Short mmCIF file of C-alpha atoms and ligand atoms in Angstrom, two decimals:
data_model
loop_
_atom_site.label_atom_id
_atom_site.label_comp_id
_atom_site.label_asym_id
_atom_site.label_seq_id
_atom_site.Cartn_x
_atom_site.Cartn_y
_atom_site.Cartn_z
CA UNK A 1 -19.82 72.35 31.61
CA UNK A 2 -19.46 76.10 30.99
CA UNK A 3 -16.80 76.48 33.65
CA UNK A 4 -14.34 74.40 31.63
CA UNK A 5 -15.40 75.36 28.08
CA UNK A 6 -14.60 78.57 26.17
CA UNK A 7 -17.32 80.35 24.15
CA UNK A 8 -16.06 78.86 20.85
CA UNK A 9 -16.60 75.39 22.30
CA UNK A 10 -12.91 74.68 23.08
CA UNK A 11 -12.46 72.74 26.31
CA UNK A 12 -9.75 74.21 28.57
CA UNK A 13 -8.66 70.61 29.08
CA UNK A 14 -7.76 70.38 25.39
CA UNK A 15 -5.38 73.34 25.60
CA UNK A 16 -2.84 71.07 27.27
CA UNK A 17 -1.64 67.68 25.96
CA UNK A 18 -0.10 65.77 28.90
CA UNK A 19 1.05 62.81 26.80
CA UNK A 20 3.28 64.96 24.58
CA UNK A 21 3.81 67.81 27.05
CA UNK A 22 2.45 70.53 24.76
CA UNK A 23 0.40 73.69 25.36
CA UNK A 24 -1.73 75.38 22.68
CA UNK A 25 -0.20 78.73 21.82
CA UNK A 26 -3.54 80.56 21.92
CA UNK A 27 -3.25 80.58 25.71
CA UNK A 28 -0.68 83.39 25.33
CA UNK A 29 -3.16 85.81 23.75
CA UNK A 30 -6.76 84.73 24.33
CA UNK A 31 -8.79 87.52 26.07
CA UNK A 32 -11.43 85.08 27.35
CA UNK A 33 -8.81 82.91 29.05
CA UNK A 34 -7.27 86.06 30.50
CA UNK A 35 -10.55 87.01 32.20
CA UNK A 36 -10.86 83.49 33.62
CA UNK A 37 -7.26 83.66 34.90
CA UNK A 38 -8.07 86.81 36.86
CA UNK A 39 -10.78 84.85 38.74
CA UNK A 40 -9.32 81.37 38.93
CA UNK A 41 -5.62 82.12 39.41
CA UNK A 42 -5.18 85.71 40.60
CA UNK A 43 -8.37 85.48 42.65
CA UNK A 44 -7.18 82.29 44.37
CA UNK A 45 -3.41 82.13 44.90
CA UNK A 46 -1.07 84.11 47.14
CA UNK A 47 0.34 87.17 45.32
CA UNK A 48 3.47 89.23 46.00
CA UNK A 49 2.86 92.92 46.72
CA UNK A 50 6.14 94.20 48.09
CA UNK A 51 8.43 94.09 51.11
CA UNK A 52 7.56 95.36 54.57
CA UNK A 53 10.72 97.52 54.60
CA UNK A 54 8.97 99.73 52.02
CA UNK A 55 6.56 100.70 54.81
CA UNK A 56 8.67 101.61 57.86
CA UNK A 57 6.17 103.96 59.58
CA UNK A 58 2.61 103.61 60.81
CA UNK A 59 0.28 104.85 58.08
CA UNK A 60 2.80 104.34 55.23
CA UNK A 61 1.11 102.90 52.14
CA UNK A 62 1.86 101.83 48.57
CA UNK A 63 -0.66 101.10 45.83
CA UNK A 64 -0.08 97.77 44.07
CA UNK A 65 -2.08 95.24 42.04
CA UNK A 66 -3.54 91.80 42.68
CA UNK A 67 -4.26 90.61 39.15
CA UNK A 68 -6.58 93.17 37.58
CA UNK A 69 -7.46 94.82 40.93
CA UNK A 70 -5.70 97.78 42.53
CA UNK A 71 -5.02 97.39 46.26
CA UNK A 72 -3.74 99.61 49.07
CA UNK A 73 -0.90 98.02 51.07
CA UNK A 74 -0.53 99.76 54.45
CA UNK A 75 1.31 99.53 57.73
CA UNK A 76 -1.15 99.96 60.56
CA UNK A 77 -0.40 99.43 64.25
CA UNK A 78 2.64 97.32 63.37
CA UNK A 79 0.77 94.97 61.04
CA UNK A 80 0.45 95.07 57.26
CA UNK A 81 -3.07 95.40 55.80
CA UNK A 82 -4.11 94.96 52.18
CA UNK A 83 -7.44 96.41 51.03
CA UNK A 84 -9.19 96.66 47.67
CA UNK A 85 -8.66 100.15 46.28
CA UNK A 86 -12.33 100.53 45.36
CA UNK A 87 -14.73 102.75 47.28
CA UNK A 88 -17.74 100.74 48.40
CA UNK A 89 -19.95 103.81 47.88
CA UNK A 90 -19.94 104.20 44.06
CA UNK A 91 -16.72 102.48 43.05
CA UNK A 92 -14.22 105.35 42.83
CA UNK A 93 -10.51 104.50 43.27
CA UNK A 94 -9.75 105.52 46.88
CA UNK A 95 -5.95 106.00 46.86
CA UNK A 96 -5.00 107.88 43.71
CA UNK A 97 -1.27 108.26 44.36
CA UNK A 98 1.38 105.52 44.18
CA UNK A 99 2.45 105.88 47.80
CA UNK A 100 2.19 108.10 50.86
CA UNK A 101 1.41 108.24 54.58
CA UNK A 102 -2.02 108.80 56.09
CA UNK A 103 -4.28 107.65 58.91
CA UNK A 104 -7.38 108.38 56.83
CA UNK A 105 -7.95 107.27 53.25
CA UNK A 106 -10.62 109.66 51.99
CA UNK A 107 -12.41 109.01 48.71
CA UNK A 108 -12.17 112.00 46.35
CA UNK A 109 -15.71 111.59 45.03
CA UNK A 110 -18.09 112.08 47.99
CA UNK A 111 -15.61 111.91 50.84
CA UNK A 112 -16.31 108.57 52.51
CA UNK A 113 -13.34 107.89 54.79
CA UNK A 114 -11.54 104.68 55.79
CA UNK A 115 -8.92 103.70 58.35
CA UNK A 116 -5.64 102.15 57.11
CA UNK A 117 -7.05 98.73 58.07
CA UNK A 118 -9.98 99.33 55.69
CA UNK A 119 -12.68 100.02 58.31
CA UNK A 120 -15.29 102.63 57.39
CA UNK A 121 -15.08 105.82 59.47
CA UNK A 122 -17.95 107.87 58.09
CA UNK A 123 -19.22 110.23 55.40
CA UNK A 124 -18.82 114.04 55.59
CA UNK A 125 -21.29 116.69 56.73
CA UNK A 126 -24.51 114.85 57.72
CA UNK A 127 -22.44 112.08 59.25
CA UNK A 128 -25.12 109.59 60.16
CA UNK A 129 -27.29 110.28 57.14
CA UNK A 130 -25.04 110.34 54.10
CA UNK A 131 -24.46 106.60 54.22
CA UNK A 132 -27.99 105.83 55.36
CA UNK A 133 -29.21 103.36 57.98
CA UNK A 134 -29.88 100.34 55.80
CA UNK A 135 -26.36 98.92 56.17
CA UNK A 136 -24.31 99.08 59.37
CA UNK A 137 -20.83 100.65 59.37
CA UNK A 138 -19.15 97.23 59.51
CA UNK A 139 -20.60 96.50 56.06
CA UNK A 140 -19.19 99.66 54.50
CA UNK A 141 -15.43 99.10 54.80
CA UNK A 142 -12.96 98.36 52.00
CA UNK A 143 -12.74 94.70 50.98
CA UNK A 144 -9.92 93.12 53.02
CA UNK A 145 -7.44 90.57 51.67
CA UNK A 146 -5.76 87.88 53.74
CA UNK A 147 -2.11 88.83 54.34
CA UNK A 148 1.06 87.04 55.32
CA UNK A 149 4.72 88.04 55.59
CA UNK A 150 7.49 85.72 54.47
CA UNK A 151 11.06 86.94 54.92
CA UNK A 152 9.46 90.39 55.07
CA UNK A 153 7.90 89.89 51.61
CA UNK A 154 4.21 90.82 51.63
CA UNK A 155 1.87 88.22 50.14
CA UNK A 156 -1.91 88.52 49.99
CA UNK A 157 -4.83 86.50 48.68
CA UNK A 158 -8.59 86.89 48.21
CA UNK A 159 -8.95 83.20 49.05
CA UNK A 160 -9.82 83.69 52.73
CA UNK A 161 -10.35 80.01 53.50
CA UNK A 162 -7.76 78.52 51.12
CA UNK A 163 -4.38 76.99 51.93
CA UNK A 164 -1.95 78.90 54.15
CA UNK A 165 1.10 80.43 52.47
CA UNK A 166 3.24 77.65 53.96
CA UNK A 167 0.95 74.99 52.51
CA UNK A 168 1.05 76.81 49.18
CA UNK A 169 4.88 76.72 49.15
CA UNK A 170 4.85 73.05 50.18
CA UNK A 171 8.21 71.29 49.83
CA UNK A 172 9.80 74.29 48.16
CA UNK A 173 9.65 76.21 51.47
CA UNK A 174 12.66 74.24 52.69
CA UNK A 175 14.69 75.75 49.82
CA UNK A 176 13.13 79.23 49.86
CA UNK A 177 14.00 79.48 53.59
CA UNK A 178 17.69 79.18 52.61
CA UNK A 179 17.30 82.42 50.68
CA UNK A 180 14.70 84.40 52.60
CA UNK A 181 14.98 83.20 56.24
CA UNK A 182 18.72 82.80 56.69
CA UNK A 183 19.72 85.90 58.67
CA UNK A 184 18.78 87.34 62.07
CA UNK A 185 17.49 90.68 60.81
CA UNK A 186 16.28 89.64 57.36
CA UNK A 187 16.23 91.45 54.05
CA UNK A 188 15.27 94.98 53.12
CA UNK A 189 14.65 96.83 49.87
CA UNK A 190 17.25 99.04 48.24
CA UNK A 191 14.74 101.75 47.34
CA UNK A 192 11.34 101.53 45.68
CA UNK A 193 10.81 98.91 42.95
CA UNK A 194 11.49 99.64 39.29
CA UNK A 195 8.28 99.37 37.25
CA UNK A 196 7.84 99.22 33.48
CA UNK A 197 5.38 97.92 30.93
CA UNK A 198 6.07 95.08 28.52
CA UNK A 199 3.67 94.38 25.66
CA UNK A 200 3.38 90.69 26.43
CA UNK A 201 1.05 88.20 28.04
CA UNK A 202 1.98 87.63 31.70
CA UNK A 203 2.46 83.88 31.14
CA UNK A 204 5.38 84.38 28.73
CA UNK A 205 7.32 85.76 31.71
CA UNK A 206 5.59 83.55 34.28
CA UNK A 207 6.56 80.24 32.71
CA UNK A 208 10.14 81.42 32.10
CA UNK A 209 10.33 82.23 35.82
CA UNK A 210 9.69 78.56 36.49
CA UNK A 211 13.44 78.03 36.11
CA UNK A 212 14.02 78.13 32.33
CA UNK A 213 17.79 77.76 32.32
CA UNK A 214 18.05 76.73 28.67
CA UNK A 215 17.39 80.16 27.13
CA UNK A 216 20.49 81.64 28.76
CA UNK A 217 22.77 79.80 26.34
CA UNK A 218 21.28 81.53 23.31
CA UNK A 219 19.28 84.61 24.34
CA UNK A 220 21.88 85.81 26.86
CA UNK A 221 24.89 84.38 24.98
CA UNK A 222 26.63 87.72 25.19
CA UNK A 223 27.07 87.09 28.93
CA UNK A 224 29.72 84.58 27.98
CA UNK A 225 31.14 86.76 25.23
CA UNK A 226 31.30 90.11 26.99
CA UNK A 227 32.40 88.77 30.27
CA UNK A 228 30.51 89.17 33.49
CA UNK A 229 31.31 85.51 33.71
CA UNK A 230 34.85 85.89 32.38
CA UNK A 231 37.74 85.69 34.82
CA UNK A 232 39.98 88.72 34.87
CA UNK A 233 43.02 86.68 33.86
CA UNK A 234 41.16 84.91 31.07
CA UNK A 235 43.69 84.13 28.36
CA UNK A 236 41.14 83.66 25.59
CA UNK A 237 41.45 85.88 22.57
CA UNK A 238 39.18 88.90 22.45
CA UNK A 239 35.80 87.95 21.01
CA UNK A 240 36.08 84.26 21.84
CA UNK A 241 32.97 83.07 23.69
CA UNK A 242 33.17 81.59 27.17
CA UNK A 243 31.20 78.39 27.49
CA UNK A 244 28.07 79.10 29.55
CA UNK A 245 26.91 75.50 29.46
CA UNK A 246 28.58 74.48 32.77
CA UNK A 247 26.29 77.09 34.37
CA UNK A 248 23.33 75.04 33.20
CA UNK A 249 24.25 71.98 35.26
CA UNK A 250 22.88 71.50 38.75
CA UNK A 251 19.72 70.43 40.53
CA UNK A 252 16.21 71.57 39.60
CA UNK A 253 13.22 71.38 41.92
CA UNK A 254 9.66 71.21 40.57
CA UNK A 255 6.52 71.71 42.58
CA UNK A 256 2.93 70.50 42.22
CA UNK A 257 2.01 74.15 42.94
CA UNK A 258 4.06 75.42 40.01
CA UNK A 259 6.96 76.82 42.04
CA UNK A 260 10.46 76.11 40.76
CA UNK A 261 14.15 76.37 41.59
CA UNK A 262 17.46 75.99 39.80
CA UNK A 263 20.33 75.15 42.10
CA UNK A 264 23.76 75.70 40.58
CA UNK A 265 26.72 73.42 41.12
CA UNK A 266 28.96 75.62 43.20
CA UNK A 267 32.01 73.35 42.92
CA UNK A 268 32.46 74.64 39.36
CA UNK A 269 32.00 78.23 40.49
CA UNK A 270 34.51 77.73 43.29
CA UNK A 271 37.23 76.85 40.84
CA UNK A 272 36.20 79.61 38.45
CA UNK A 273 35.85 82.32 41.09
CA UNK A 274 38.40 81.47 43.78
CA UNK A 275 40.75 79.02 42.09
CA UNK A 276 40.14 76.64 45.05
CA UNK A 277 39.04 73.02 44.87
CA UNK A 278 36.01 73.08 47.18
CA UNK A 279 35.79 69.28 47.44
CA UNK A 280 38.63 69.34 50.00
CA UNK A 281 37.03 72.01 52.20
CA UNK A 282 34.84 71.54 55.28
CA UNK A 283 31.42 73.17 55.46
CA UNK A 284 32.83 76.01 57.57
CA UNK A 285 35.75 76.57 55.24
CA UNK A 286 33.41 76.71 52.27
CA UNK A 287 31.12 79.21 53.99
CA UNK A 288 34.07 81.43 54.79
CA UNK A 289 35.84 81.09 51.43
CA UNK A 290 32.79 81.95 49.33
CA UNK A 291 29.85 83.20 51.42
CA UNK A 292 26.51 82.96 49.57
CA UNK A 293 25.45 85.90 47.38
CA UNK A 294 24.65 88.94 49.46
CA UNK A 295 26.13 87.57 52.70
CA UNK A 296 29.31 89.09 54.11
CA UNK A 297 31.80 86.95 56.03
CA UNK A 298 30.77 88.34 59.41
CA UNK A 299 27.21 87.14 58.75
CA UNK A 300 28.26 83.50 58.50
CA UNK A 301 27.41 82.77 62.19
CA UNK A 302 23.87 83.99 61.49
CA UNK A 303 23.47 81.42 58.71
CA UNK A 304 24.46 78.72 61.14
CA UNK A 305 21.88 79.94 63.66
CA UNK A 306 18.99 80.14 61.21
CA UNK A 307 19.51 77.17 58.89
CA UNK A 308 19.73 73.44 59.47
CA UNK A 309 22.93 71.56 58.67
CA UNK A 310 21.24 70.05 55.59
CA UNK A 311 20.20 73.47 54.36
CA UNK A 312 23.76 74.74 54.89
CA UNK A 313 25.08 71.80 52.88
CA UNK A 314 22.86 72.75 49.96
CA UNK A 315 23.88 76.38 50.33
CA UNK A 316 27.59 75.65 50.00
CA UNK A 317 27.35 72.96 47.32
CA UNK A 318 24.24 73.55 45.17
CA UNK A 319 22.66 76.88 46.19
CA UNK A 320 19.29 77.93 44.77
CA UNK A 321 20.12 80.66 42.31
CA UNK A 322 17.03 81.39 40.26
CA UNK A 323 13.42 80.29 40.39
CA UNK A 324 9.87 81.32 40.82
CA UNK A 325 6.78 81.25 42.98
CA UNK A 326 3.58 80.56 41.03
CA UNK A 327 2.01 82.37 39.26
CA UNK A 328 4.10 85.43 38.42
CA UNK A 329 7.14 85.81 40.66
CA UNK A 330 10.80 85.39 39.79
CA UNK A 331 13.69 85.59 42.20
CA UNK A 332 17.41 85.56 41.51
CA UNK A 333 20.34 85.22 43.92
CA UNK A 334 23.33 85.67 41.65
CA UNK A 335 27.11 85.78 41.94
CA UNK A 336 28.79 88.59 40.01
CA UNK A 337 32.60 88.30 39.72
CA UNK A 338 34.29 91.67 40.26
CA UNK A 339 37.39 93.03 38.57
CA UNK A 340 39.39 92.78 41.82
CA UNK A 341 38.72 89.04 42.12
CA UNK A 342 35.96 89.36 44.75
CA UNK A 343 32.38 88.19 44.22
CA UNK A 344 29.32 90.38 44.65
CA UNK A 345 25.94 88.82 45.45
CA UNK A 346 22.75 90.33 44.09
CA UNK A 347 19.22 89.56 45.27
CA UNK A 348 16.28 90.40 43.02
CA UNK A 349 12.59 89.64 43.16
CA UNK A 350 10.26 90.37 40.23
CA UNK A 351 6.49 90.28 39.84
CA UNK A 352 5.00 90.18 36.34
CA UNK A 353 1.66 91.86 36.95
CA UNK A 354 -1.02 91.18 34.30
CA UNK A 355 -2.34 94.36 32.66
CA UNK A 356 -4.50 92.80 29.95
CA UNK A 357 -4.12 89.80 27.60
CA UNK A 358 -1.09 91.38 25.91
CA UNK A 359 0.45 93.64 28.53
CA UNK A 360 2.34 93.06 31.77
CA UNK A 361 3.94 95.34 34.31
CA UNK A 362 7.44 94.25 35.24
CA UNK A 363 8.06 95.15 38.91
CA UNK A 364 11.62 94.68 40.16
CA UNK A 365 12.61 94.85 43.85
CA UNK A 366 16.32 94.93 44.65
CA UNK A 367 16.99 93.52 48.12
CA UNK A 368 19.91 93.20 50.48
CA UNK A 369 20.48 91.84 53.97
CA UNK A 370 19.76 94.52 56.60
CA UNK A 371 23.32 94.10 57.88
CA UNK A 372 24.92 95.02 54.52
CA UNK A 373 27.46 97.89 54.90
CA UNK A 374 26.67 101.13 52.96
CA UNK A 375 29.48 100.88 50.37
CA UNK A 376 28.39 97.34 49.47
CA UNK A 377 24.76 98.45 49.14
CA UNK A 378 25.77 101.06 46.60
CA UNK A 379 27.67 98.49 44.56
CA UNK A 380 24.73 96.05 44.71
CA UNK A 381 22.28 98.70 43.57
CA UNK A 382 24.50 99.86 40.73
CA UNK A 383 25.20 96.39 39.37
CA UNK A 384 21.59 95.21 39.82
CA UNK A 385 20.40 98.16 37.75
CA UNK A 386 23.09 97.54 35.17
CA UNK A 387 22.18 93.87 34.71
CA UNK A 388 18.50 93.45 35.63
CA UNK A 389 15.15 95.25 35.49
CA UNK A 390 14.23 98.30 33.43
CA UNK A 391 17.59 99.15 31.92
CA UNK A 392 19.37 95.90 32.78
CA UNK A 393 21.38 94.35 29.97
CA UNK A 394 20.21 90.80 30.77
CA UNK A 395 16.50 91.38 31.12
CA UNK A 396 16.17 93.61 28.09
CA UNK A 397 16.78 90.39 26.15
CA UNK A 398 13.84 88.69 27.89
CA UNK A 399 11.46 91.63 27.67
CA UNK A 400 12.12 91.84 23.92
CA UNK A 401 11.30 88.14 23.48
CA UNK A 402 7.98 87.94 25.35
CA UNK A 403 6.15 90.46 23.07
CA UNK A 404 7.14 88.45 19.98
CA UNK A 405 5.64 85.30 21.53
CA UNK A 406 2.45 87.20 22.38
CA UNK A 407 2.09 88.57 18.81
CA UNK A 408 2.83 85.11 17.39
CA UNK A 409 0.04 83.65 19.52
CA UNK A 410 -2.48 85.96 17.79
CA UNK A 411 -1.67 84.73 14.27
CA UNK A 412 -4.35 82.64 12.56
CA UNK A 413 -1.82 79.84 12.19
CA UNK A 414 0.42 80.82 15.12
CA UNK A 415 -2.35 80.35 17.69
CA UNK A 416 -2.71 76.72 16.55
CA UNK A 417 0.97 75.95 17.15
CA UNK A 418 2.08 74.45 20.45
CA UNK A 419 4.61 75.31 23.16
CA UNK A 420 6.74 72.20 23.75
CA UNK A 421 8.14 70.96 27.08
CA UNK A 422 9.57 67.62 26.01
CA UNK A 423 13.11 67.85 27.38
CA UNK A 424 12.64 65.58 30.38
CA UNK A 425 14.85 64.72 33.30
CA UNK A 426 15.35 61.00 33.66
CA UNK A 427 17.76 61.26 36.55
CA UNK A 428 16.09 61.94 39.90
CA UNK A 429 17.93 63.50 42.83
CA UNK A 430 21.70 63.13 43.31
CA UNK A 431 22.76 60.50 45.84
CA UNK A 432 22.42 61.80 49.38
CA UNK A 433 20.51 64.94 48.39
CA UNK A 434 19.15 66.24 51.70
CA UNK A 435 16.22 68.36 50.47
CA UNK A 436 12.57 67.43 49.82
CA UNK A 437 10.39 67.75 46.71
CA UNK A 438 10.49 66.71 43.06
CA UNK A 439 14.26 66.84 42.54
CA UNK A 440 16.30 66.16 39.40
CA UNK A 441 19.97 66.50 38.62
CA UNK A 442 21.80 67.30 35.42
CA UNK A 443 21.64 69.73 32.51
CA UNK A 444 18.61 72.07 32.76
CA UNK A 445 15.37 70.59 31.33
CA UNK A 446 11.69 71.51 30.89
CA UNK A 447 10.27 69.74 33.96
CA UNK A 448 9.94 72.76 36.22
CA UNK A 449 8.06 74.74 33.57
CA UNK A 450 5.88 71.79 32.68
CA UNK A 451 4.84 71.53 36.34
CA UNK A 452 4.06 75.27 36.19
CA UNK A 453 1.64 74.63 33.32
CA UNK A 454 0.09 71.63 35.08
CA UNK A 455 -0.81 73.82 38.06
CA UNK A 456 -2.12 76.56 35.72
CA UNK A 457 -4.33 73.86 34.16
CA UNK A 458 -5.41 72.53 37.57
CA UNK A 459 -6.57 75.97 38.71
CA UNK A 460 -8.20 76.83 35.37
CA UNK A 461 -10.27 73.65 35.35
CA UNK A 462 -10.98 73.45 39.11
CA UNK A 463 -14.62 73.19 40.09
CA UNK A 464 -15.83 76.72 40.74
CA UNK A 465 -17.71 77.46 43.96
FE1 FES B 501 -16.35 107.13 47.16
FE2 FES B 501 -18.71 108.15 46.72
S1 FES B 501 -17.56 106.90 45.42
S2 FES B 501 -17.43 108.44 48.42
FE1 FE B 502 16.47 85.49 30.84
#
């Protein structure tokens, strides 16, 4: 069966060993697999393109990518449209700038023109003749993707008849709603996204986004040493490391669609950040004492309007803090202790856009609640840039690691090694856990990432239409 066999005779099935939870390392560099991924994964799943607050006015557009294809993301008559950025005449790129505002997208080559929704308007000069009479106008528009908005985030897919976005999220929607659907007016971007290239296969970043907590202890060890996690009255001697391992304990949620979440035990944070024992507090007292990252105290009533009591319980005890949406999205809702004893919440969403078998574009959106006061926005932006994204101290560690993995996967011997996901939860959900899904409690393990690979495998070996 050619659809499940590579040209050297390797079966895609054999790239994954379910019994020992291993993945052949060649998957991180193989150009043939990469081409198949563009069809079978990026041609099929829902993909993140931005946030609707980037497009406030009718006609605003940004140019983004769905896998290996450029697309135009536009606001038109209140809705968001996503169209392939390829002229149906002879294949020229239609929008050649990164962003702008227009009611007519005109191709630079022969001048065919399109409405923001992708419909064909006409060709210049001999209007009815320069596109001929063989095909009707309806057949000459830009290819249209299916679009949905979730918490203002723009997702699109080429899979017109596939699962809805809600079906795609499945059980994890219950948790994602806590982060993205919790306020009356929703989130907005703090400026355009940061974008930079990393010489690495997209899956090195993609699988880490599936809630790899373990690497923090070693790769980001300096976080404990330098002190974003250190209390201001810490009595430890200079240079002594803070123990990051309590940060690794909580609840992890896996998904049969490869999505993942790490929920952090907030009781530990409460003591560390406020000096209060949260076990004695009511739900309301907890919400007021330490509102979730990015939520000011006066927004607490909004949380109660938009979330169920069970969701609020999770939010104040074990809030989702980092995770991913398959295939290439990471989000982080993090608490940053400030020098004055307060806690700043940062909200980040990344897409790791494939740019070839050994290149990815790291796109980083910094978000805040629309109701965030201006001085807090400035602080959020400053500290997000300091810690995450292009120049961020934390994510420079990650973006230095992924290229090494990609190079290693090209070695004659390296490509025959395996990635190992054998640290398994044997716990299940904590007693009384109110949320759905595949839930496990304890020190971070490999389950969420293993589920990510299982869905990668499912899509890569699915019967092709
Ligand atoms: Fe666009 Fe000819 S290629 S008008
Ligand atoms: Fe990291």
